[in-house]
């Protein structure tokens, strides 16, 4: 009886210890992503305090109203027949990197980021008026915020591999893209590996035999052929461009419903 009682007690101690362990682990996991996001804000605070840190040209360019739109996006602006062209820049940071002018078309940029509120405080602290104010937006929940079929081009640079689920983010980017419009992704190849999977760098993007491949999270993570995974929604072009992975996904045209008449 005494043995049974002490067995019950030790089992319940073990159960409580296991529960506590799981709770701590969940807490640590939660904390680690929120800590990584806090570190991202610190990075930008440093970037403003040093006017661009190692990238002073980048600092000037982001505040230049006459900067031409970068070629990796401009070439898709050219391929559209519309004018003006609406662009959603996802994970834009505090100052979108996108150039503000195109040779023949008017471009209208909406910039979003998960940390927009925190970036607003940083901008205030440094007295910076952005050319395009970044508004809050979660790459993994764009559809509910912006509505489907809202933008001609949806762009993400050096940020979709910082999300918790890149494939979900890309699917959301495609949802808010108009039929025949483009999702354009521009990321350093295998950034997770380069950064030893530290901070928000958990995913590797690459092109293999022309297919866009996502690996992760972390070392030894699963690999997904995103070209195949997204084929029902759009056709994916993947190329390597001087150490960067350039992915353009053209959303399929609207299918006309077939009728008998
Ligand atoms: C390295 S910065 C890149 C900023 C900018 N695109 C550039 O090229 O300078 C990555 C950005 O992704 C943002 N980010 C991470 N997860 C996100 C998410 N789920 N939704 C929106 N932005 C996210 C971070 O807040 C951060 O501003």
Short mmCIF file of N, CA and C and ligand atoms in Angstrom, two decimals, residues 33 37 40-41 43-44 47 58 62 89-98 112-116 119 136-142 155-165 169 186 191 200-201, ligand 1:
data_model
loop_
_atom_site.label_atom_id
_atom_site.label_comp_id
_atom_site.label_asym_id
_atom_site.label_seq_id
_atom_site.Cartn_x
_atom_site.Cartn_y
_atom_site.Cartn_z
N UNK A 33 11.52 33.10 -31.25
CA UNK A 33 11.11 33.87 -32.45
C UNK A 33 10.89 35.34 -32.07
N UNK A 37 12.86 38.58 -33.52
CA UNK A 37 12.22 39.78 -34.10
C UNK A 37 12.74 41.04 -33.41
N UNK A 40 15.93 41.94 -34.84
CA UNK A 40 15.78 42.57 -36.16
C UNK A 40 15.58 44.09 -36.00
N UNK A 41 14.78 44.46 -35.00
CA UNK A 41 14.55 45.90 -34.75
C UNK A 41 15.87 46.56 -34.33
N UNK A 43 18.82 45.63 -35.17
CA UNK A 43 19.65 45.75 -36.37
C UNK A 43 19.34 47.06 -37.09
N UNK A 44 18.02 47.31 -37.28
CA UNK A 44 17.64 48.52 -38.04
C UNK A 44 17.95 49.79 -37.24
N UNK A 47 21.37 50.43 -37.93
CA UNK A 47 21.49 50.83 -39.33
C UNK A 47 21.18 52.33 -39.48
N UNK A 58 23.09 52.18 -49.76
CA UNK A 58 21.75 51.63 -49.57
C UNK A 58 20.89 52.62 -48.76
N UNK A 62 17.47 54.37 -50.36
CA UNK A 62 16.11 54.16 -49.83
C UNK A 62 15.39 55.47 -49.57
N UNK A 89 5.08 45.45 -51.44
CA UNK A 89 6.39 45.00 -50.98
C UNK A 89 6.21 44.38 -49.60
N UNK A 90 6.40 43.07 -49.53
CA UNK A 90 6.16 42.31 -48.30
C UNK A 90 7.48 42.21 -47.52
N UNK A 91 7.41 42.36 -46.21
CA UNK A 91 8.63 42.29 -45.39
C UNK A 91 9.61 43.36 -45.81
N UNK A 92 9.07 44.57 -45.97
CA UNK A 92 9.82 45.68 -46.59
C UNK A 92 10.86 46.30 -45.68
N UNK A 93 10.78 45.99 -44.37
CA UNK A 93 11.66 46.71 -43.44
C UNK A 93 11.11 48.11 -43.21
N UNK A 94 11.87 48.98 -42.53
CA UNK A 94 11.36 50.33 -42.22
C UNK A 94 11.32 51.27 -43.43
N UNK A 95 12.21 51.03 -44.41
CA UNK A 95 12.23 51.84 -45.64
C UNK A 95 12.30 50.86 -46.80
N UNK A 96 11.26 50.80 -47.62
CA UNK A 96 11.30 49.84 -48.73
C UNK A 96 12.54 50.07 -49.60
N UNK A 97 13.11 48.95 -50.05
CA UNK A 97 14.31 49.03 -50.88
C UNK A 97 13.95 49.33 -52.34
N UNK A 98 12.67 49.17 -52.68
CA UNK A 98 12.27 49.34 -54.07
C UNK A 98 12.49 50.77 -54.57
N UNK A 112 4.77 46.69 -46.54
CA UNK A 112 4.26 46.09 -45.30
C UNK A 112 5.38 45.34 -44.59
N UNK A 113 5.22 45.22 -43.29
CA UNK A 113 6.17 44.41 -42.50
C UNK A 113 5.51 44.05 -41.17
N UNK A 114 5.88 42.90 -40.69
CA UNK A 114 5.40 42.43 -39.39
C UNK A 114 5.80 43.40 -38.27
N UNK A 115 6.91 44.10 -38.44
CA UNK A 115 7.46 44.97 -37.38
C UNK A 115 7.19 46.45 -37.65
N UNK A 116 6.17 46.74 -38.46
CA UNK A 116 5.93 48.14 -38.87
C UNK A 116 5.78 49.08 -37.66
N UNK A 119 9.10 49.72 -36.20
CA UNK A 119 9.90 50.56 -37.11
C UNK A 119 9.43 52.02 -37.07
N UNK A 136 1.71 47.76 -41.06
CA UNK A 136 1.76 46.40 -40.54
C UNK A 136 1.17 45.41 -41.54
N UNK A 137 1.82 44.28 -41.69
CA UNK A 137 1.27 43.19 -42.52
C UNK A 137 2.07 41.93 -42.24
N UNK A 138 1.34 40.83 -42.07
CA UNK A 138 2.01 39.54 -41.85
C UNK A 138 1.99 38.79 -43.17
N UNK A 139 3.17 38.45 -43.67
CA UNK A 139 3.28 37.75 -44.96
C UNK A 139 2.43 36.49 -44.99
N UNK A 140 2.21 35.91 -43.82
CA UNK A 140 1.47 34.65 -43.79
C UNK A 140 -0.04 34.86 -43.67
N UNK A 141 -0.48 36.12 -43.67
CA UNK A 141 -1.91 36.43 -43.54
C UNK A 141 -2.28 37.65 -44.38
N UNK A 142 -1.88 37.67 -45.63
CA UNK A 142 -2.09 38.87 -46.45
C UNK A 142 -3.52 38.97 -46.98
N UNK A 155 6.02 41.61 -54.15
CA UNK A 155 7.47 41.45 -54.11
C UNK A 155 7.94 41.14 -52.69
N UNK A 156 8.95 40.29 -52.59
CA UNK A 156 9.58 40.04 -51.29
C UNK A 156 11.08 39.87 -51.48
N UNK A 157 11.85 40.68 -50.79
CA UNK A 157 13.32 40.60 -50.92
C UNK A 157 13.93 40.33 -49.55
N UNK A 158 14.73 39.29 -49.48
CA UNK A 158 15.47 38.99 -48.26
C UNK A 158 14.56 38.96 -47.03
N UNK A 159 13.37 38.42 -47.18
CA UNK A 159 12.43 38.43 -46.05
C UNK A 159 11.56 37.18 -45.98
N UNK A 160 11.24 36.56 -47.11
CA UNK A 160 10.34 35.41 -47.05
C UNK A 160 11.06 34.23 -46.39
N UNK A 161 12.40 34.20 -46.50
CA UNK A 161 13.15 33.17 -45.78
C UNK A 161 13.31 33.54 -44.30
N UNK A 162 12.74 34.68 -43.88
CA UNK A 162 12.74 35.06 -42.46
C UNK A 162 11.39 34.73 -41.81
N UNK A 163 10.43 34.24 -42.60
CA UNK A 163 9.10 33.98 -42.04
C UNK A 163 9.10 32.61 -41.35
N UNK A 164 8.04 32.34 -40.60
CA UNK A 164 7.95 31.03 -39.93
C UNK A 164 7.65 29.95 -40.97
N UNK A 165 6.86 30.28 -42.00
CA UNK A 165 6.51 29.30 -43.03
C UNK A 165 6.56 29.94 -44.42
N UNK A 169 3.62 31.79 -46.78
CA UNK A 169 3.75 33.21 -47.14
C UNK A 169 3.63 33.38 -48.67
N UNK A 186 13.27 37.74 -54.27
CA UNK A 186 14.70 37.99 -54.51
C UNK A 186 15.44 37.77 -53.20
N UNK A 191 20.54 31.30 -47.57
CA UNK A 191 20.90 32.27 -46.52
C UNK A 191 20.94 31.63 -45.13
N UNK A 200 16.68 35.11 -37.51
CA UNK A 200 15.50 34.72 -38.31
C UNK A 200 15.88 33.87 -39.52
N UNK A 201 17.16 33.51 -39.65
CA UNK A 201 17.60 32.77 -40.86
C UNK A 201 17.46 31.27 -40.66
C1 LIG B 1 16.31 41.33 -43.57
S1 LIG B 1 14.87 42.25 -43.49
C2 LIG B 1 14.63 42.69 -45.19
C3 LIG B 1 13.89 43.98 -45.39
C4 LIG B 1 13.79 44.44 -46.85
N1 LIG B 1 12.98 43.57 -47.65
C5 LIG B 1 15.15 44.61 -47.46
O1 LIG B 1 15.45 43.90 -48.43
O2 LIG B 1 15.89 45.42 -46.96
C6 LIG B 1 13.62 41.01 -43.22
C7 LIG B 1 12.28 41.59 -42.85
O3 LIG B 1 11.31 40.54 -42.88
C8 LIG B 1 10.35 40.87 -41.91
N2 LIG B 1 9.50 39.70 -41.62
C9 LIG B 1 9.83 38.53 -41.02
N3 LIG B 1 8.75 37.73 -40.94
C10 LIG B 1 7.72 38.41 -41.51
C11 LIG B 1 6.34 38.12 -41.72
N4 LIG B 1 5.79 36.96 -41.35
N5 LIG B 1 5.59 39.06 -42.33
C12 LIG B 1 6.11 40.24 -42.73
N6 LIG B 1 7.40 40.58 -42.54
C13 LIG B 1 8.20 39.67 -41.94
C14 LIG B 1 11.18 41.34 -40.74
O4 LIG B 1 10.41 42.08 -39.83
C15 LIG B 1 12.23 42.19 -41.46
O5 LIG B 1 11.86 43.54 -41.54
#
